Coordinates of C-alpha atoms in Angstrom, one line a residue:
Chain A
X99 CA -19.4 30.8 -4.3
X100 CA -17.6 28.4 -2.1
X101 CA -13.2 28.5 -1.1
X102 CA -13.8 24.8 -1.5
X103 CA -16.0 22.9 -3.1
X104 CA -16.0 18.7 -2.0
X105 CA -18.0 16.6 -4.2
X106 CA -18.8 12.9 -1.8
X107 CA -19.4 13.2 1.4
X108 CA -17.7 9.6 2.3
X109 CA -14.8 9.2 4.9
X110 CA -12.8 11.0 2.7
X111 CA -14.9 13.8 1.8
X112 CA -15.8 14.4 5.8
X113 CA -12.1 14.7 6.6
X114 CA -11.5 16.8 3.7
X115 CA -14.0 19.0 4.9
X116 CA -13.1 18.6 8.5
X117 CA -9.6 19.3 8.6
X118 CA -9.9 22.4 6.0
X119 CA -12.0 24.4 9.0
X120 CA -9.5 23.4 11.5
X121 CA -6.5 24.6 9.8
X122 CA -8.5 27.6 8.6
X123 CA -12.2 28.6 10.3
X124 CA -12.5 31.6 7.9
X125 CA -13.2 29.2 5.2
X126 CA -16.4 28.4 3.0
X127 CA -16.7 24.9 2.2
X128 CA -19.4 23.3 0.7
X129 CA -19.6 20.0 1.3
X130 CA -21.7 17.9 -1.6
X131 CA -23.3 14.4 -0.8
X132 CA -25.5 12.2 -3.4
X133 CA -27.4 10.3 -0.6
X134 CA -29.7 11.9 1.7
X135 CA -28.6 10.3 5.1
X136 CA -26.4 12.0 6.7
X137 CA -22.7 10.9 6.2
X138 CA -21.9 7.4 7.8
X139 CA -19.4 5.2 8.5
X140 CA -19.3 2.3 5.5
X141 CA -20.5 -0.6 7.8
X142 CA -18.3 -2.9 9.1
X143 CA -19.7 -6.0 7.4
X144 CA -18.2 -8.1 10.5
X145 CA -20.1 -6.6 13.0
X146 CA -23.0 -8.9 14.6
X147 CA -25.8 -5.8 14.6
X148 CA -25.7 -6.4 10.8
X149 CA -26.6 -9.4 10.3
X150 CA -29.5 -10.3 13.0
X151 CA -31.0 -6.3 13.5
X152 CA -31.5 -3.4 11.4
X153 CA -28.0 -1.5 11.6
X154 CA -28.2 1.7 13.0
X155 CA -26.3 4.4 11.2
X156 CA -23.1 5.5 12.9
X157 CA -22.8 9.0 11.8
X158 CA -19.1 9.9 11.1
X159 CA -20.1 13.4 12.4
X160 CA -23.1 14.9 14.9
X161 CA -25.7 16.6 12.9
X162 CA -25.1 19.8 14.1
X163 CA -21.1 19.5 13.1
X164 CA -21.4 20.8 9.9
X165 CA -23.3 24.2 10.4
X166 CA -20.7 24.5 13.5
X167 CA -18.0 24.1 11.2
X168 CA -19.3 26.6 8.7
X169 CA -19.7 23.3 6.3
X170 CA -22.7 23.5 4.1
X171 CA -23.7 20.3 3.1
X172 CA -26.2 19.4 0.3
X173 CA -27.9 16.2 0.4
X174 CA -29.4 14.4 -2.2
X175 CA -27.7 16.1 -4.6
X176 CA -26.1 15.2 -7.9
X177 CA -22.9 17.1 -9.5
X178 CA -23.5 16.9 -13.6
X179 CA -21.1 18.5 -14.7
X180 CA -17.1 20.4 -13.8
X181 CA -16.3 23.2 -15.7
X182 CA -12.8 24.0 -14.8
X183 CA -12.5 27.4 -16.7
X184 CA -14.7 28.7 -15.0
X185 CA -14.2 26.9 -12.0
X186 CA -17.8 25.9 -11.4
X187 CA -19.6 22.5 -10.5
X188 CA -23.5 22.1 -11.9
X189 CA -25.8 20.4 -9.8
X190 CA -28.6 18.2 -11.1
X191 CA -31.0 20.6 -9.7
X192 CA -29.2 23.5 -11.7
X193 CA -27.5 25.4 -9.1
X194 CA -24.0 26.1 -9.9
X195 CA -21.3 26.3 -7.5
X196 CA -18.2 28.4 -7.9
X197 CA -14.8 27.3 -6.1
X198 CA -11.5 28.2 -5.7
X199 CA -10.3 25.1 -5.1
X200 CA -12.1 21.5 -5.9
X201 CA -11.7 18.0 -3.8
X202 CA -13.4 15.4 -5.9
X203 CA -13.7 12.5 -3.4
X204 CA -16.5 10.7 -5.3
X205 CA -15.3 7.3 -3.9
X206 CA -16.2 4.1 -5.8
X207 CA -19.0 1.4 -6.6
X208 CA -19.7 -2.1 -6.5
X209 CA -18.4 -3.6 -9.4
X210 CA -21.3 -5.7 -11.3
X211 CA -20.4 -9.4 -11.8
X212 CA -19.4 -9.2 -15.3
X213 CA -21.4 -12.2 -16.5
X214 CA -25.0 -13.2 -17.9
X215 CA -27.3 -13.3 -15.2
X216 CA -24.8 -11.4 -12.7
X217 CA -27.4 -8.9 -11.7
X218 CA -29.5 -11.6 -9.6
X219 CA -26.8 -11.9 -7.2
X220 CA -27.3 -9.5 -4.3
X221 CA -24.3 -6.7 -3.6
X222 CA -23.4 -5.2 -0.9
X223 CA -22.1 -1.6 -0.7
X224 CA -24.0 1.3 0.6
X225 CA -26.1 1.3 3.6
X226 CA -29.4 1.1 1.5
X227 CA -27.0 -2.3 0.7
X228 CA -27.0 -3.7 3.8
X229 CA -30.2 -2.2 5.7
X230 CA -31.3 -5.4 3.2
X231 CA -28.8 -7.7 4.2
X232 CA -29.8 -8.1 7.8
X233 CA -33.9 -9.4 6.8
X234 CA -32.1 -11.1 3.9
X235 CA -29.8 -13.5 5.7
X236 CA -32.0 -13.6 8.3
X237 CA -35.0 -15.6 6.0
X238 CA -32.0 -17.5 3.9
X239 CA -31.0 -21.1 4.9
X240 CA -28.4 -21.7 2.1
X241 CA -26.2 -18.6 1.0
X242 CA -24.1 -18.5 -2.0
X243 CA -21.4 -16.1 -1.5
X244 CA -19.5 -15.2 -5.0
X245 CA -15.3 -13.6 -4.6
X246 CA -13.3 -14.6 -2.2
X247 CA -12.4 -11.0 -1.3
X248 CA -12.2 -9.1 2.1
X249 CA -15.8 -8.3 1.3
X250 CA -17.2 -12.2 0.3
X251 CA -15.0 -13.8 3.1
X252 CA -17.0 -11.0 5.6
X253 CA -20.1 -11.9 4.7
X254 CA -19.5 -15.5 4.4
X255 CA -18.0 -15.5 7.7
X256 CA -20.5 -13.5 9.4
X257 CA -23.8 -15.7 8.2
X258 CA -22.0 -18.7 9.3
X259 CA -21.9 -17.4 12.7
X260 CA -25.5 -17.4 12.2
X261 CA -25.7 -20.6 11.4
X262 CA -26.6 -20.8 7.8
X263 CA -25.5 -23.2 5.6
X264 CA -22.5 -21.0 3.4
X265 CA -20.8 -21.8 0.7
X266 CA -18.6 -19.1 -1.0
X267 CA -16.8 -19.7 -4.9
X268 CA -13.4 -18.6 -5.4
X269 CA -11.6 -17.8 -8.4
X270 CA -8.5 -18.5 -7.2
X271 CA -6.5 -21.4 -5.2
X272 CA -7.5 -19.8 -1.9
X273 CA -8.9 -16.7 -0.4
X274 CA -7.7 -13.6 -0.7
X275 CA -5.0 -14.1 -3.0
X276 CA -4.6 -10.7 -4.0
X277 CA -4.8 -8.8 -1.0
X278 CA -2.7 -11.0 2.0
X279 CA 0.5 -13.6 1.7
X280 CA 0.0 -16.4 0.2
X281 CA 0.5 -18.6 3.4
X282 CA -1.5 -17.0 5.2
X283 CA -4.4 -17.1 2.7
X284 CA -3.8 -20.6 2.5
X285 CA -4.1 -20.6 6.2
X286 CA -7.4 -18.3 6.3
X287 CA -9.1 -20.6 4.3
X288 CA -8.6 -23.8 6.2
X289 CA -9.6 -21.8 9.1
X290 CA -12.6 -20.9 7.8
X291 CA -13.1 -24.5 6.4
X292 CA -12.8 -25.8 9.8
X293 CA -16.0 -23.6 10.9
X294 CA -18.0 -24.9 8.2
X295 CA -17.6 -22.9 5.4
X296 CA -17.8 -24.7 2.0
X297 CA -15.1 -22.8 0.4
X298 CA -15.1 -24.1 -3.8
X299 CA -11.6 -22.8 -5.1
X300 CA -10.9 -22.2 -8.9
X301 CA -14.4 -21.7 -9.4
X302 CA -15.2 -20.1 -12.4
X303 CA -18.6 -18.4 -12.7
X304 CA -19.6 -18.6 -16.5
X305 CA -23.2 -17.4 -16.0
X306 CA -26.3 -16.8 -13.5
X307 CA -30.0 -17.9 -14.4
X308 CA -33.0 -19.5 -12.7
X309 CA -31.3 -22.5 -11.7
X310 CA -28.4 -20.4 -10.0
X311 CA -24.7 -20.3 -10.2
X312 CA -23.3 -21.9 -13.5
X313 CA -19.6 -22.5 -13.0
X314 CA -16.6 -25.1 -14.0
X315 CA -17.3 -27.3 -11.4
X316 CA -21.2 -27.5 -11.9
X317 CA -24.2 -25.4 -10.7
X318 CA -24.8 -24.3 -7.4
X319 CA -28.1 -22.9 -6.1
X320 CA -28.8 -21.1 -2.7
X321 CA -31.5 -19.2 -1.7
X322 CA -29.7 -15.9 -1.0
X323 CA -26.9 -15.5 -3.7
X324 CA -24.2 -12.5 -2.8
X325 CA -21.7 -11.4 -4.8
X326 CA -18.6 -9.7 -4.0
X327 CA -16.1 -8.6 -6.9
X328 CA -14.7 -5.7 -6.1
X329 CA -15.1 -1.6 -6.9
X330 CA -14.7 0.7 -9.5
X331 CA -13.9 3.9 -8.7
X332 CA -16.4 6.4 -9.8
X333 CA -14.1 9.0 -12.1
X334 CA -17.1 9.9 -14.7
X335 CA -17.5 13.7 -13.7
X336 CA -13.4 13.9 -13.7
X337 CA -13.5 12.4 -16.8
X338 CA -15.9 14.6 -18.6
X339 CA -13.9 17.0 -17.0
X340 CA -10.5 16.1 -19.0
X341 CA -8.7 15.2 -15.7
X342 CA -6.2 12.7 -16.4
X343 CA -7.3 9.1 -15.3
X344 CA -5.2 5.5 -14.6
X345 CA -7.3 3.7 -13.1
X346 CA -8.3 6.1 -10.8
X347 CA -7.9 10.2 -11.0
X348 CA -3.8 10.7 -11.6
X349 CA -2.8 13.0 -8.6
X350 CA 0.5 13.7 -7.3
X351 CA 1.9 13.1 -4.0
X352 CA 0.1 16.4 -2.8
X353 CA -2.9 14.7 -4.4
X354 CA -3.2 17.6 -7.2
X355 CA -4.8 16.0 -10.3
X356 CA -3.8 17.8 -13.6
X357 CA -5.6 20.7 -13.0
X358 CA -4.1 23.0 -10.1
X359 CA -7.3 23.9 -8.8
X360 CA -8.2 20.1 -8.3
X361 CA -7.6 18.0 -5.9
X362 CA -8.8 14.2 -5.7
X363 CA -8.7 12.2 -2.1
X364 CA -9.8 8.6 -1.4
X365 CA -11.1 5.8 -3.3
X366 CA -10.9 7.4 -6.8
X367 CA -7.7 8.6 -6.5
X368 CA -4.3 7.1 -8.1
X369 CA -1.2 8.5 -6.4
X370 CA 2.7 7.8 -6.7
X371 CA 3.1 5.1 -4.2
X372 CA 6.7 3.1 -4.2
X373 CA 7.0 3.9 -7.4
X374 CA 4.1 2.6 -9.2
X375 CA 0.7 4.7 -9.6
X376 CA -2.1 2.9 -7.4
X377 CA -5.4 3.4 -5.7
X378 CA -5.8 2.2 -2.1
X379 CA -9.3 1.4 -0.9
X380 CA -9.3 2.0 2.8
X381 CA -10.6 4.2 5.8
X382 CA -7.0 4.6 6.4
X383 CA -5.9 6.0 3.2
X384 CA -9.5 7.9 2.9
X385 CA -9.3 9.8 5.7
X386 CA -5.1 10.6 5.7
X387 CA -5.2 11.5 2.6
X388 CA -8.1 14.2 2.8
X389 CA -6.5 15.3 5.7
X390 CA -3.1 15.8 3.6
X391 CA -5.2 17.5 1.0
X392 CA -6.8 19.5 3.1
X393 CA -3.6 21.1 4.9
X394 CA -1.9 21.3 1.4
X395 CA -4.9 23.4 0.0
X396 CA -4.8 25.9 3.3
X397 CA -0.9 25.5 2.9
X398 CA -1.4 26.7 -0.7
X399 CA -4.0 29.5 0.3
X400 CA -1.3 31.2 2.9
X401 CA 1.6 30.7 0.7
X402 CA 3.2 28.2 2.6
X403 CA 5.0 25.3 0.8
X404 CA 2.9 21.3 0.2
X405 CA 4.0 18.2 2.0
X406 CA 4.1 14.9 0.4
X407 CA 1.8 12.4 1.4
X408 CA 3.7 9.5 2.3
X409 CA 1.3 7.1 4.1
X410 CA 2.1 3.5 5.8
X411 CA -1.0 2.2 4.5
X412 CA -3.0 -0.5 7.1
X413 CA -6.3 -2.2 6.0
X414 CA -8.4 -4.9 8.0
X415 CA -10.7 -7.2 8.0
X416 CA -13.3 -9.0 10.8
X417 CA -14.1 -12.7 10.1
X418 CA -15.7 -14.4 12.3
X419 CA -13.4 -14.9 15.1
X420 CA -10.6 -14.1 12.8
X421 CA -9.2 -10.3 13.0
X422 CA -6.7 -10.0 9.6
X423 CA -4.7 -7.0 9.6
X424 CA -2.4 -5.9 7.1
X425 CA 0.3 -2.9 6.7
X426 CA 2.3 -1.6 4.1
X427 CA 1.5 -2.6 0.6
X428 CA 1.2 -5.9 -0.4
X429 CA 3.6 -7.7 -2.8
X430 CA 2.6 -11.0 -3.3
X431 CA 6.0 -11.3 -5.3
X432 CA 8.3 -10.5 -2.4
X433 CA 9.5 -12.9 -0.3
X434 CA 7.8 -14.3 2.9
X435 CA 8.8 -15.1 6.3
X436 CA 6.3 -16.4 8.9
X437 CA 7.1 -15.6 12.3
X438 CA 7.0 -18.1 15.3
X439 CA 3.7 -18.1 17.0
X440 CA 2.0 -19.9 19.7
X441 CA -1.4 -21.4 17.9
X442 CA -2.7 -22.2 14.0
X443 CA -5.1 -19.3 14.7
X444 CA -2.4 -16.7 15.2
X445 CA -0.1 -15.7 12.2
X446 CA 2.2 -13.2 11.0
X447 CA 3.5 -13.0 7.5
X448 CA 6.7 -10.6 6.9
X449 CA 7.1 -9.3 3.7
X450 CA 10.8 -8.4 2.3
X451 CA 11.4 -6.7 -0.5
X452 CA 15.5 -6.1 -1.6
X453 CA 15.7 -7.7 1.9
X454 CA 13.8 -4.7 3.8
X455 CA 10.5 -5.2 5.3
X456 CA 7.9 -3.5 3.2
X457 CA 4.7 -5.3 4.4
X458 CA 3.6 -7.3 7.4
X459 CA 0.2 -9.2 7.5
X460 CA -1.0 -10.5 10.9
X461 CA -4.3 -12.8 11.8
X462 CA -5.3 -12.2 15.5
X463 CA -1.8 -10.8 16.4
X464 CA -2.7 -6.9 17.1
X465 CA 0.6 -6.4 18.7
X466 CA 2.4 -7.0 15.8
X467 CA 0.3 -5.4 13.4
X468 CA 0.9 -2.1 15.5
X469 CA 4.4 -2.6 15.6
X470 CA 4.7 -3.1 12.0
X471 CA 2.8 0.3 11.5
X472 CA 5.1 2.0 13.3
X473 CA 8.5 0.2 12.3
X474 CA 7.8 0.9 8.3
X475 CA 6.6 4.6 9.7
X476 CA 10.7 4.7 10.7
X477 CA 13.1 5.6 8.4
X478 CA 15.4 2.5 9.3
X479 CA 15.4 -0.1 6.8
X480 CA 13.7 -3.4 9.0
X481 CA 15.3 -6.5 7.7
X482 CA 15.3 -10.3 8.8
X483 CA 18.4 -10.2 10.9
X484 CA 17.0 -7.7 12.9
X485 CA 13.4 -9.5 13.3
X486 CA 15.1 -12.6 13.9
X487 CA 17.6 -10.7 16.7
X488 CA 14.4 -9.8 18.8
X489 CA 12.7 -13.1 19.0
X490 CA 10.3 -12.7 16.1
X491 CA 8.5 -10.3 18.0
X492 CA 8.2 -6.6 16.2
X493 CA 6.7 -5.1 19.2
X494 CA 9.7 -5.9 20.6
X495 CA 11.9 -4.4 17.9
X496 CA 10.3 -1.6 17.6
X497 CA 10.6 -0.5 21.5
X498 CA 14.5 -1.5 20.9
X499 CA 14.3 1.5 18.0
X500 CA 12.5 3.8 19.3
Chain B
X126 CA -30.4 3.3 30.9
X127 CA -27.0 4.6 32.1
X128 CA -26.1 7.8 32.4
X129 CA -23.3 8.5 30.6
X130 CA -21.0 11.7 31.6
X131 CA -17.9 13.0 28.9
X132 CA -15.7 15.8 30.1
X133 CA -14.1 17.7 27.5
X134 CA -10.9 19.0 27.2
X135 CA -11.9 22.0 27.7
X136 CA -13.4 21.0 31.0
X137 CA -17.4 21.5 30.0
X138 CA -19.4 17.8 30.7
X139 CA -22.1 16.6 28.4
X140 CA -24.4 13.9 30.2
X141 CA -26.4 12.3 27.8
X142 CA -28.7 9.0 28.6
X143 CA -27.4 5.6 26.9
X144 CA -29.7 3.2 25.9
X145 CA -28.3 -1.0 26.8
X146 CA -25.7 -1.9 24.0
X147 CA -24.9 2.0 22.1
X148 CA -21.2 2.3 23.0
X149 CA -19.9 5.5 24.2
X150 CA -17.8 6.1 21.1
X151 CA -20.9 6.5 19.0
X152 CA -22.9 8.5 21.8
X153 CA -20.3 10.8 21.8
X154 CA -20.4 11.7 18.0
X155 CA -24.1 11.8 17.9
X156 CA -23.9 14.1 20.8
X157 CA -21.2 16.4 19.6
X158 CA -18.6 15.9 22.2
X159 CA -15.4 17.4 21.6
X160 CA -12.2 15.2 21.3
X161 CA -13.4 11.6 20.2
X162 CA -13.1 11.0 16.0
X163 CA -13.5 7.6 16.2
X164 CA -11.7 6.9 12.5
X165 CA -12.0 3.6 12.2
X166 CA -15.8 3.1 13.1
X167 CA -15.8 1.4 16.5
X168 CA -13.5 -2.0 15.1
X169 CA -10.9 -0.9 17.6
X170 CA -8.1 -0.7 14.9
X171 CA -7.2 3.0 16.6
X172 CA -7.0 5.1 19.7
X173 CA -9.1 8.5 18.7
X174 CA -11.5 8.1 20.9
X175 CA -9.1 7.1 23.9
X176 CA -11.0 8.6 27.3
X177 CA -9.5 8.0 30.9
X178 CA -12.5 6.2 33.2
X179 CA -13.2 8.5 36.4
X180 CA -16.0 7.2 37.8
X181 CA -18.2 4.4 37.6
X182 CA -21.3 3.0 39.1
X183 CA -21.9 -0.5 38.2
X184 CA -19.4 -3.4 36.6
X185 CA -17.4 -2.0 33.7
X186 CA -15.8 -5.9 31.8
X187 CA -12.2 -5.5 31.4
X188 CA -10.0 -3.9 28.3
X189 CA -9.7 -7.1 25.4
X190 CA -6.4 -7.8 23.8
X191 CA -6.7 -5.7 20.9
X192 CA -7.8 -2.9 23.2
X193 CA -4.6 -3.3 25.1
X194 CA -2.7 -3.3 22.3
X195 CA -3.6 -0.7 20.7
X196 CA -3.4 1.3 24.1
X197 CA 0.1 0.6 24.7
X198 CA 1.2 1.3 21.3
X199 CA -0.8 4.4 20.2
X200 CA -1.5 6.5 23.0
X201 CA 1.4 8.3 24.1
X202 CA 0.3 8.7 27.9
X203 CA -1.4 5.7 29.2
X204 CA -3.0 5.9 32.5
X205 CA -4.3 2.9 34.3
X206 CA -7.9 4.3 33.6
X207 CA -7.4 5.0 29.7
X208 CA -10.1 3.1 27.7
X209 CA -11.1 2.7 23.9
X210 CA -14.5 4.0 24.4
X211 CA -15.8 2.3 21.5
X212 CA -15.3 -0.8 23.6
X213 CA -17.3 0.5 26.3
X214 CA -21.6 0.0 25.9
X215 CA -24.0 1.1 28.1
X216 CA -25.4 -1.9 30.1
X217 CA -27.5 -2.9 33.2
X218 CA -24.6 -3.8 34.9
X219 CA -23.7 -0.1 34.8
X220 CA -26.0 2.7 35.8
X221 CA -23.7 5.8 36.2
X222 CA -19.9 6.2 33.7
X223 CA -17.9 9.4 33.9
X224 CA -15.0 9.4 31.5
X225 CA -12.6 12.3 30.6
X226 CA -11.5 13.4 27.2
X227 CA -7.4 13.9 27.3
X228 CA -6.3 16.8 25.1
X229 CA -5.3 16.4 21.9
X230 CA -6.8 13.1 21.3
X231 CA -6.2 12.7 17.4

């Protein structure tokens, strides 16, 4: 018998967990984690450790943290099963947990390249993932890197800077199409074409087999073959469970699925989010979100009333030399300004939508990035006059409205 | 190895022996100092585990761009010693680092 129950122990889960004993310390939480390390940050595929040394987990919290916090965490253990009339989880193992309250923060998985042959390319996820990587890039000489995705441009990026011979096949007309403006995709990719990346755009891959990567434009062969195509979110258990699913698990802006006594943070969840209902993969999102949650559940517990979560969402992205930061949500649809700057390696994209700034995306221009986290934090509608008024600069605008 | 010395807020010091290139953000998590979250993983994308520098033995490289940055815009009280600690490592060059936690830190 548990207050709270958490099933995933990744950034989301943690902060869930977290955040519940520091609003309330009387609380039991257990605290449920399929992998037996302790919980870790998801590696930073940028960072150099990874790719010539074994990584060293990064721990998001001390060992002893969770038995301080009155946090029991299982490891290695599986959930089968939610019964929510009885309000009880079934382990693998078949202990069953009763809760009062349930945060399903199960996160998501690496999509499988949905093709013939799409399991010999290597994917990169968990840290079982890249403890792999490291050995792996370090015996390859030609990589073959598949999406051209945060994830596939990270990887590409980063065994370039080891000096292996990288080529990476895009789908699209240039990287990261989906995810940044389209200028400064455009702009990303000559970058990295400049280092001496072969980047193939509107590369179909039709199938994988001995002789490697069958696509439109031919066959490529490497001797290290990644592939980087996304995540699904991993909403089986909710499913079983009757939750209502789009895409993700349907919670509302308290992140209450359509059960009351469930709750869904992270990855896996789909929320309201200007207007439409979306999931947002991100630390960012992970951990404010739980953190919502887990006030909203001690909220609920004390009779006090919810608050909406109404996040700025910001995501980025090491590249080699290149830091890509983005916040708001993107809209490749809305219109695009690009703001004076000093060098082709520096960049920021403004995003308008009805003439009001609802995105910014910056390359190696932390200053604005920040400022742009805190100006659509604001409840001041930002528009081009006003960007334009303060010499392009939003760090400067936003000390002006402050 | 460099001895690395965190003060809580609450004024009680952990010292704890850093091995050449762990950075203090992640020493202090694995050692269970109070104050320093570190949400974003050491990419220096926030300022949770901000620390103010008091003492050091040894050359201590200077704040990067980013670091600056994310100082001046996320910290409400910046002191000329305030440091992303995830951008400090333990080194040769330093034998002996004493930083301060500031209260309420995330």
């Amino acid at each position: 018998m548990a207050d709270v129950v958490i099933i995933g122990a990744g950034h989301a889960g943690v902060a869930a967990a977290a955040q519940l004993h520091k609003r309330d310390a009387n609380l039991s939480i257990c605290l449920i984690s399929n992998e037996q390390p302790l919980p870790y940050h998801r590696p930073p595929l940028s960072k150099k450790a990874l790719f010539d040394e074994l990584l060293p987990l990064e721990l998001l919290q001390a060992e002893g943290f969770y038995q301080a916090q009155n946090i029991h965490l299982q490891r290695g253990a599986t959930v089968t099963h939610i019964d929510r009339t009885q309000r009880q989880v079934t382990l693998a193992d078949g202990q069953v947990l009763t809760y009062t309250q349930l945060i399903i923060a199960t996160g998501s998985s690496l999509r499988p390249m949905p093709v013939a042959g799409g399991e010999r390319a290597m994917g990169v996820y968990n840290y079982a993932d890249i403890q792999q990587l490291g050995p792996r890039l370090q015996a390859a000489h030609n990589i073959l890197v598949i999406g051209g995705g945060f994830i596939g441009c990270e990887i590409a990026a980063g065994a370039l800077k080891l000096g292996k011979n990288v080529s990476l096949l895009v789908s699209g007309p240039r990287l990261l199409r989906k995810s940044i403006a389209p200028a400064m995709g455009e702009q990303v990719t000559q970058l990295h074409k400049h280092s001496g990346m072969h980047i193939h755009t509107n590369c179909h891959v039709s199938h994988l087999d001995d002789d490697g990567v069958h696509t439109n434009q031919g066959v490529f062969s490497g001797d290290l073959i990644i592939a980087g195509v996304g995540a699904n979110p991993n909403i089986e258990l909710a499913k079983q469970a009757g939750l209502t699913i789009d895409g993700g698990i349907v919670v509302d802006a308290f992140g209450q699925t359509s059960d009351t006594h469930t709750y869904a943070v992270g990855d896996v969840a789909s929320m309201p989010l200007q207007g439409k209902t979306q999931r947002l993969e991100s630390i960012q999102n992970a951990n404010d979100q739980a953190q919502s949650v887990a006030n909203n559940i001690v909220s609920h517990r004390q009779n006090e009333p919810a608050r909406a979560y109404n996040p700025v969402p910001w995501f980025w992205s090491d590249q080699g030399d290149l830091k890509l930061q983005m916040a708001g949500l993107n809209d490749v649809s809305a219109e695009q300004k690009i703001l004076a700057s000093d060098s082709d390696t520096r960049m920021t994209a403004v995003q308008f939508s009805k003439g009001v700034m609802t995105g910014v995306d910056t390359l190696n221009m932390p200053g604005n990035h920040l400022a742009a986290r805190k100006l659509l934090a604001m409840s001041v509608d930002i528009t081009w006059d006003m960007v334009q008024d303060h010499n392009q600069d939003l760090k400067q605008l936003f000390k002006k409205l402050r | 190895m460099t001895l690395v010395t965190f003060i809580q807020a609450d004024g009680r010091s952990v010292d704890v022996q850093a091995k050449q290139g762990e950075h203090l953000m992640k020493l202090a998590l694995d050692n269970g100092v109070a104050g320093i979250t570190g949400a974003c993983g050491g990419s220096c994308m926030c300022a949770t585990c901000h620390v103010l520098v008091e003492q050091i033995n040894g050359q201590l490289g200077a704040a990067g761009e980013m670091e600056v940055e994310i100082l001046d815009m996320e910290v409400d009280e910046v002191f000329d010693n305030s440091r992303l600690c995830c951008q400090i490592s333990a080194s040769a060059a330093i034998e002996s680092i004493r930083v301060r936690i500031p209260p309420n830190n995330d």
